[in-house]
XYZ file of C-alpha atoms in Angstrom:
393
model
C 37.767 137.522 80.730
C 37.709 137.041 76.965
C 40.622 139.456 76.613
C 42.630 137.377 79.105
C 41.761 134.216 77.185
C 42.870 135.798 73.899
C 46.222 136.714 75.464
C 46.610 133.154 76.709
C 46.003 131.797 73.210
C 48.641 134.118 71.742
C 51.185 132.881 74.287
C 50.347 129.227 73.697
C 51.035 129.585 69.959
C 54.691 130.348 70.649
C 55.350 127.514 73.126
C 57.594 124.621 72.085
C 56.471 121.354 73.680
C 59.285 119.100 72.426
C 61.316 119.455 75.616
C 59.795 119.628 79.094
C 61.569 120.218 82.365
C 62.226 117.622 85.067
C 59.665 119.157 87.411
C 56.757 118.337 85.097
C 57.142 114.657 86.067
C 57.552 115.352 89.782
C 54.587 117.624 90.446
C 51.337 116.071 91.633
C 49.127 118.069 89.277
C 45.989 116.665 90.897
C 46.470 118.812 94.019
C 43.841 121.515 94.388
C 46.437 124.238 94.815
C 50.054 123.993 93.651
C 52.838 126.564 93.936
C 55.894 126.562 91.668
C 58.564 128.915 92.949
C 61.970 129.606 91.500
C 64.452 132.252 90.461
C 63.678 134.542 87.576
C 64.616 133.023 84.228
C 64.565 129.295 85.100
C 61.450 128.521 83.016
C 58.415 128.553 85.314
C 56.143 130.232 82.772
C 57.123 127.837 79.983
C 56.487 124.876 82.281
C 52.876 125.803 82.996
C 52.126 126.804 79.393
C 53.444 123.425 78.240
C 51.273 121.754 80.855
C 48.207 123.506 79.468
C 48.986 122.473 75.879
C 49.898 118.872 76.671
C 47.280 117.904 79.245
C 44.180 120.120 79.165
C 41.156 121.021 77.096
C 41.612 124.731 76.368
C 37.984 125.606 77.122
C 38.508 124.412 80.720
C 41.710 126.404 81.328
C 42.621 130.023 81.956
C 46.174 131.377 82.245
C 46.744 134.886 83.635
C 49.667 137.093 84.572
C 48.778 139.194 87.588
C 50.634 142.255 86.326
C 48.090 142.483 83.489
C 46.167 145.787 83.374
C 43.001 143.750 83.982
C 43.950 143.454 87.648
C 44.180 147.200 88.211
C 40.371 147.196 88.344
C 39.505 143.543 89.003
C 40.228 141.117 91.807
C 41.782 137.709 91.356
C 39.081 136.168 93.537
C 36.277 137.666 91.419
C 37.927 136.344 88.264
C 38.166 132.846 89.771
C 34.476 132.890 90.756
C 33.413 134.004 87.276
C 35.703 131.521 85.557
C 34.436 128.535 87.572
C 30.814 129.611 87.081
C 31.272 129.464 83.294
C 32.746 125.939 83.311
C 36.379 126.645 84.141
C 38.289 123.923 85.964
C 41.983 124.891 85.910
C 43.306 128.359 86.737
C 47.016 129.033 86.142
C 48.327 132.216 87.779
C 51.772 133.482 86.779
C 54.055 135.634 88.963
C 51.613 135.792 91.858
C 54.138 137.764 93.960
C 53.248 140.844 91.898
C 49.666 140.791 93.193
C 49.269 142.832 96.409
C 46.862 140.589 98.306
C 47.898 137.264 96.808
C 47.869 135.079 99.909
C 44.443 136.103 101.219
C 42.746 135.802 97.844
C 44.353 132.426 97.119
C 43.112 131.219 100.506
C 39.596 132.426 99.650
C 39.722 130.739 96.237
C 40.729 127.474 97.902
C 38.047 127.724 100.596
C 35.105 128.946 98.500
C 35.674 127.367 95.060
C 36.455 123.697 95.819
C 35.935 122.546 92.220
C 38.680 124.808 90.853
C 42.273 123.568 90.569
C 44.819 126.367 90.916
C 48.493 126.362 89.899
C 50.510 129.499 90.543
C 54.120 130.551 90.088
C 56.114 132.941 92.193
C 59.557 134.271 92.866
C 61.874 132.064 94.901
C 62.053 134.976 97.363
C 58.388 134.479 98.104
C 57.670 132.578 101.301
C 54.387 130.801 100.675
C 54.049 130.011 104.361
C 54.497 133.574 105.600
C 51.884 135.401 103.595
C 49.120 137.419 105.218
C 46.894 134.345 105.185
C 47.722 130.807 106.233
C 48.295 128.760 103.082
C 50.449 126.059 104.659
C 47.576 123.554 104.882
C 46.241 124.359 101.423
C 49.132 124.613 98.970
C 51.746 122.080 97.840
C 54.993 123.881 96.953
C 57.680 122.862 94.462
C 60.958 124.647 93.870
C 62.121 124.891 90.270
C 65.853 125.004 89.516
C 67.689 125.871 86.320
C 68.760 123.327 83.724
C 70.808 120.356 84.814
C 73.679 119.341 82.543
C 71.459 116.462 81.384
C 68.601 118.806 80.449
C 70.989 121.131 78.641
C 72.278 118.260 76.489
C 68.700 117.155 75.809
C 67.861 120.601 74.469
C 71.013 120.743 72.343
C 70.788 117.199 70.985
C 66.985 117.008 70.903
C 66.903 113.536 72.426
C 65.873 111.941 75.694
C 68.664 111.190 78.187
C 68.369 109.057 81.338
C 68.323 110.308 84.915
C 70.702 108.590 87.329
C 70.467 108.491 91.105
C 73.479 109.504 93.153
C 74.091 105.866 94.089
C 74.033 104.858 90.418
C 76.612 107.519 89.610
C 78.849 106.355 92.461
C 78.530 102.767 91.206
C 79.483 103.899 87.672
C 76.194 102.730 86.176
C 76.263 105.734 83.833
C 79.177 104.048 82.012
C 77.105 101.205 80.602
C 74.722 103.722 79.052
C 77.525 105.968 77.815
C 79.327 103.093 76.074
C 76.214 102.429 73.986
C 75.685 106.098 73.143
C 77.435 108.424 70.707
C 77.285 111.178 73.347
C 80.602 112.772 74.302
C 79.728 114.753 77.440
C 83.012 116.678 77.628
C 82.206 118.245 74.246
C 79.184 119.927 75.848
C 80.407 120.521 79.394
C 82.336 123.761 78.866
C 79.440 125.318 76.965
C 77.037 124.302 79.737
C 79.281 125.883 82.367
C 79.393 129.152 80.437
C 75.719 129.565 79.590
C 73.709 126.384 80.042
C 71.922 126.831 83.371
C 69.196 129.073 81.969
C 66.708 127.728 79.372
C 67.094 130.857 77.222
C 70.750 130.006 76.474
C 69.920 129.458 72.785
C 68.566 132.955 72.323
C 70.803 135.723 70.872
C 72.953 137.891 73.154
C 72.760 135.523 76.103
C 75.156 137.522 78.365
C 73.036 140.654 77.896
C 69.828 138.753 78.586
C 71.269 137.225 81.750
C 72.556 140.640 82.874
C 69.014 141.965 82.461
C 67.663 139.086 84.551
C 70.170 139.851 87.318
C 69.289 143.551 87.277
C 65.565 142.802 87.468
C 66.153 140.553 90.470
C 68.193 143.257 92.212
C 66.094 146.259 91.193
C 62.566 144.800 91.140
C 62.092 141.355 92.699
C 64.029 141.781 95.944
C 62.999 145.423 96.575
C 59.368 144.594 95.860
C 59.407 141.712 98.316
C 61.475 143.416 101.039
C 60.378 147.021 100.570
C 63.930 148.264 99.995
C 64.671 151.914 99.370
C 66.856 153.154 96.492
C 69.913 153.552 98.732
C 69.677 149.985 99.976
C 69.271 148.661 96.423
C 72.621 150.240 95.536
C 74.185 148.582 98.584
C 72.671 145.248 97.526
C 74.304 145.565 94.097
C 77.608 146.514 95.708
C 77.415 143.476 97.980
C 76.835 141.085 95.066
C 79.787 142.621 93.199
C 82.052 142.203 96.236
C 80.950 138.603 96.689
C 81.519 137.775 93.016
C 85.140 138.919 93.239
C 85.917 136.582 96.128
C 83.760 133.450 95.926
C 84.104 130.816 97.182
C 85.098 132.178 100.581
C 84.008 132.230 104.188
C 82.170 135.521 104.582
C 83.225 137.937 107.308
C 79.906 139.542 108.172
C 81.366 142.470 110.115
C 83.868 143.376 107.406
C 81.379 143.102 104.548
C 78.734 145.074 106.445
C 81.303 147.795 107.048
C 82.344 147.855 103.373
C 78.800 148.476 102.139
C 77.964 150.689 105.164
C 75.052 148.808 106.657
C 74.382 147.328 110.083
C 74.972 143.645 110.790
C 71.216 142.860 110.881
C 70.639 144.611 107.523
C 73.649 142.806 106.050
C 72.228 139.459 107.220
C 68.903 140.264 105.548
C 70.589 141.207 102.268
C 72.515 137.931 102.264
C 69.279 135.978 102.731
C 67.612 137.895 99.896
C 70.491 137.149 97.492
C 70.351 133.449 98.290
C 66.565 133.153 98.077
C 66.581 135.060 94.784
C 68.879 132.459 93.233
C 72.046 134.554 92.987
C 74.161 132.944 95.722
C 74.295 129.686 97.669
C 75.782 128.969 101.072
C 77.722 125.882 102.080
C 77.040 125.371 105.768
C 78.667 123.192 108.379
C 76.758 120.065 109.453
C 73.972 120.940 111.860
C 74.527 120.258 115.545
C 71.641 122.184 116.939
C 69.689 125.258 115.892
C 72.547 127.756 116.201
C 74.864 125.891 113.868
C 72.320 126.139 111.062
C 73.468 129.713 110.568
C 77.184 128.948 110.244
C 78.333 129.442 106.664
C 81.595 127.752 105.737
C 81.748 128.996 102.135
C 79.738 131.266 99.915
C 79.286 130.662 96.152
C 77.499 132.262 93.254
C 74.422 130.132 92.633
C 75.492 128.628 89.320
C 78.432 128.644 86.940
C 76.601 130.620 84.228
C 76.270 133.554 86.629
C 80.015 133.552 87.150
C 80.809 134.510 83.560
C 78.452 137.506 83.724
C 78.838 138.819 87.289
C 82.514 138.107 88.001
C 84.791 140.969 86.989
C 87.653 138.628 86.050
C 87.948 135.126 84.614
C 86.511 132.649 87.147
C 88.956 130.259 88.781
C 88.564 126.720 87.432
C 88.480 125.249 90.938
C 85.667 127.636 91.830
C 83.754 126.605 88.688
C 84.049 122.912 89.523
C 82.853 123.324 93.107
C 80.015 125.613 92.033
C 78.781 123.109 89.441
C 78.953 120.191 91.876
C 77.105 121.969 94.670
C 74.533 123.490 92.330
C 73.589 120.137 90.811
C 73.633 118.141 94.066
C 71.560 120.571 96.128
C 68.430 119.954 94.033
C 67.806 116.522 95.546
C 70.416 116.142 98.282
C 71.640 117.729 101.498
C 74.962 119.428 100.792
C 77.190 120.377 103.723
C 80.806 121.285 104.307
C 83.210 118.422 105.032
C 85.900 118.646 107.677
C 88.097 116.343 105.592
C 87.389 117.377 101.994
C 85.156 119.740 100.005
C 81.630 118.405 100.475
C 79.613 116.062 102.665
C 76.419 114.771 101.050
C 73.361 113.436 102.893
C 75.465 112.914 106.018
C 77.020 109.883 104.323
C 79.322 110.618 101.367
C 82.513 112.688 101.261
C 83.679 114.334 98.026
C 86.904 116.061 97.023
C 86.702 118.021 93.765
C 89.607 118.581 91.363
C 91.109 118.229 87.892
C 92.119 115.035 86.117
C 95.442 114.911 87.992
C 93.843 115.079 91.435
C 95.099 112.271 93.703
C 93.146 110.292 96.301
C 95.421 111.407 99.145
C 92.720 113.695 100.589
C 90.269 110.824 101.113
C 92.641 108.092 102.320
C 91.225 106.287 105.333
C 87.720 107.687 104.827
C 84.686 105.504 104.209
C 82.242 106.376 101.419
C 84.662 108.974 100.090
C 85.247 109.872 96.426
C 87.443 112.060 94.257
C 85.484 113.936 91.593
C 87.618 114.774 88.560
C 87.018 117.237 85.778
C 88.193 116.539 82.196
C 87.665 112.776 82.362
C 84.871 110.894 80.611
C 84.858 107.670 82.633
C 85.640 106.915 86.251
C 86.891 103.911 88.166
C 86.643 102.817 91.780
C 86.458 105.908 93.950
C 87.084 108.313 91.060
C 83.963 109.843 89.470
C 83.862 112.238 86.476
C 82.497 115.661 87.372
C 80.049 115.824 84.456
C 78.202 112.704 85.715
C 76.759 114.694 88.639
C 74.866 116.711 86.069
C 72.676 113.672 85.293
C 70.811 113.656 88.624
C 67.667 115.461 87.442
């Protein structure tokens, strides 16, 4: 255990605590068992290391990565028992999906060590509620997304920026704040679109680093979770490449399955894996019963930063705008396809996305409908600047 503690201390020395992610304020850290799931690269490890530094006495805390060599000969449950017996109160477990019997041992830790608080991270592919043991009554799960436009600007400018609700954005309440600030959001927006979704955007060779993240998701995370063979991994990569050339579009399952030479059921599974892994997102029609939940109106890459790395040609500006809008809204809102415009939010608001010359013709006669324009700093009436939807978290 001392070796694990020494490794934790080495990691903590390199953690910057000046900027913390939105989820730190939303998690109920007092829960006995908390899960933080999210795509690779969005900052889950940094979040929990910051939590340790900012809120805990180090002698009461232990942080472990389950792919450490320690766990080739030792069980997670045995470690938890030993840690609690020596005065430990908070156990942080990183990348729990890499531990073979994670769900059963977490259940046992919860049941047999009631004085130990456990926080663990896992891949967004991981289904906490479908493990070998029933954790649904024991664990509180939070999903971590990449940087919002607001968080990106906070990291760049090293200053606190306000969060606005959707209703505040629609009522133009962001304008009062913006008028008093020296912030010019359009100066940062293009850079955010190109590389700002991932917290490591400031590190050298960002495109190469993001390409490595994508490859690890395709070659390690998804295959490990789904038990894919080498041949299927190649088909998964081919599918993502085909999707990136055409998004946003309404997927033809039969045609795509034929192109990558898999059956319809296998194709459906691969599509689910890509979405859960944080590489794609699906815009579905409003639900009218269980069957309609599966109807996909459009398919997108999950965020605009992915587009510059995966897409084989320059992304279409209309695609970028829609991808940004959906990506930012889906964190806290229900995003569905609109029969009249581009998006329907929370079953209440209609949005049409476009450039600064976009007219309101598309939303004439519609209640609670708005035109979202790129390349404008301020809005008026039913016209909202696109960047403002990046201030929601």
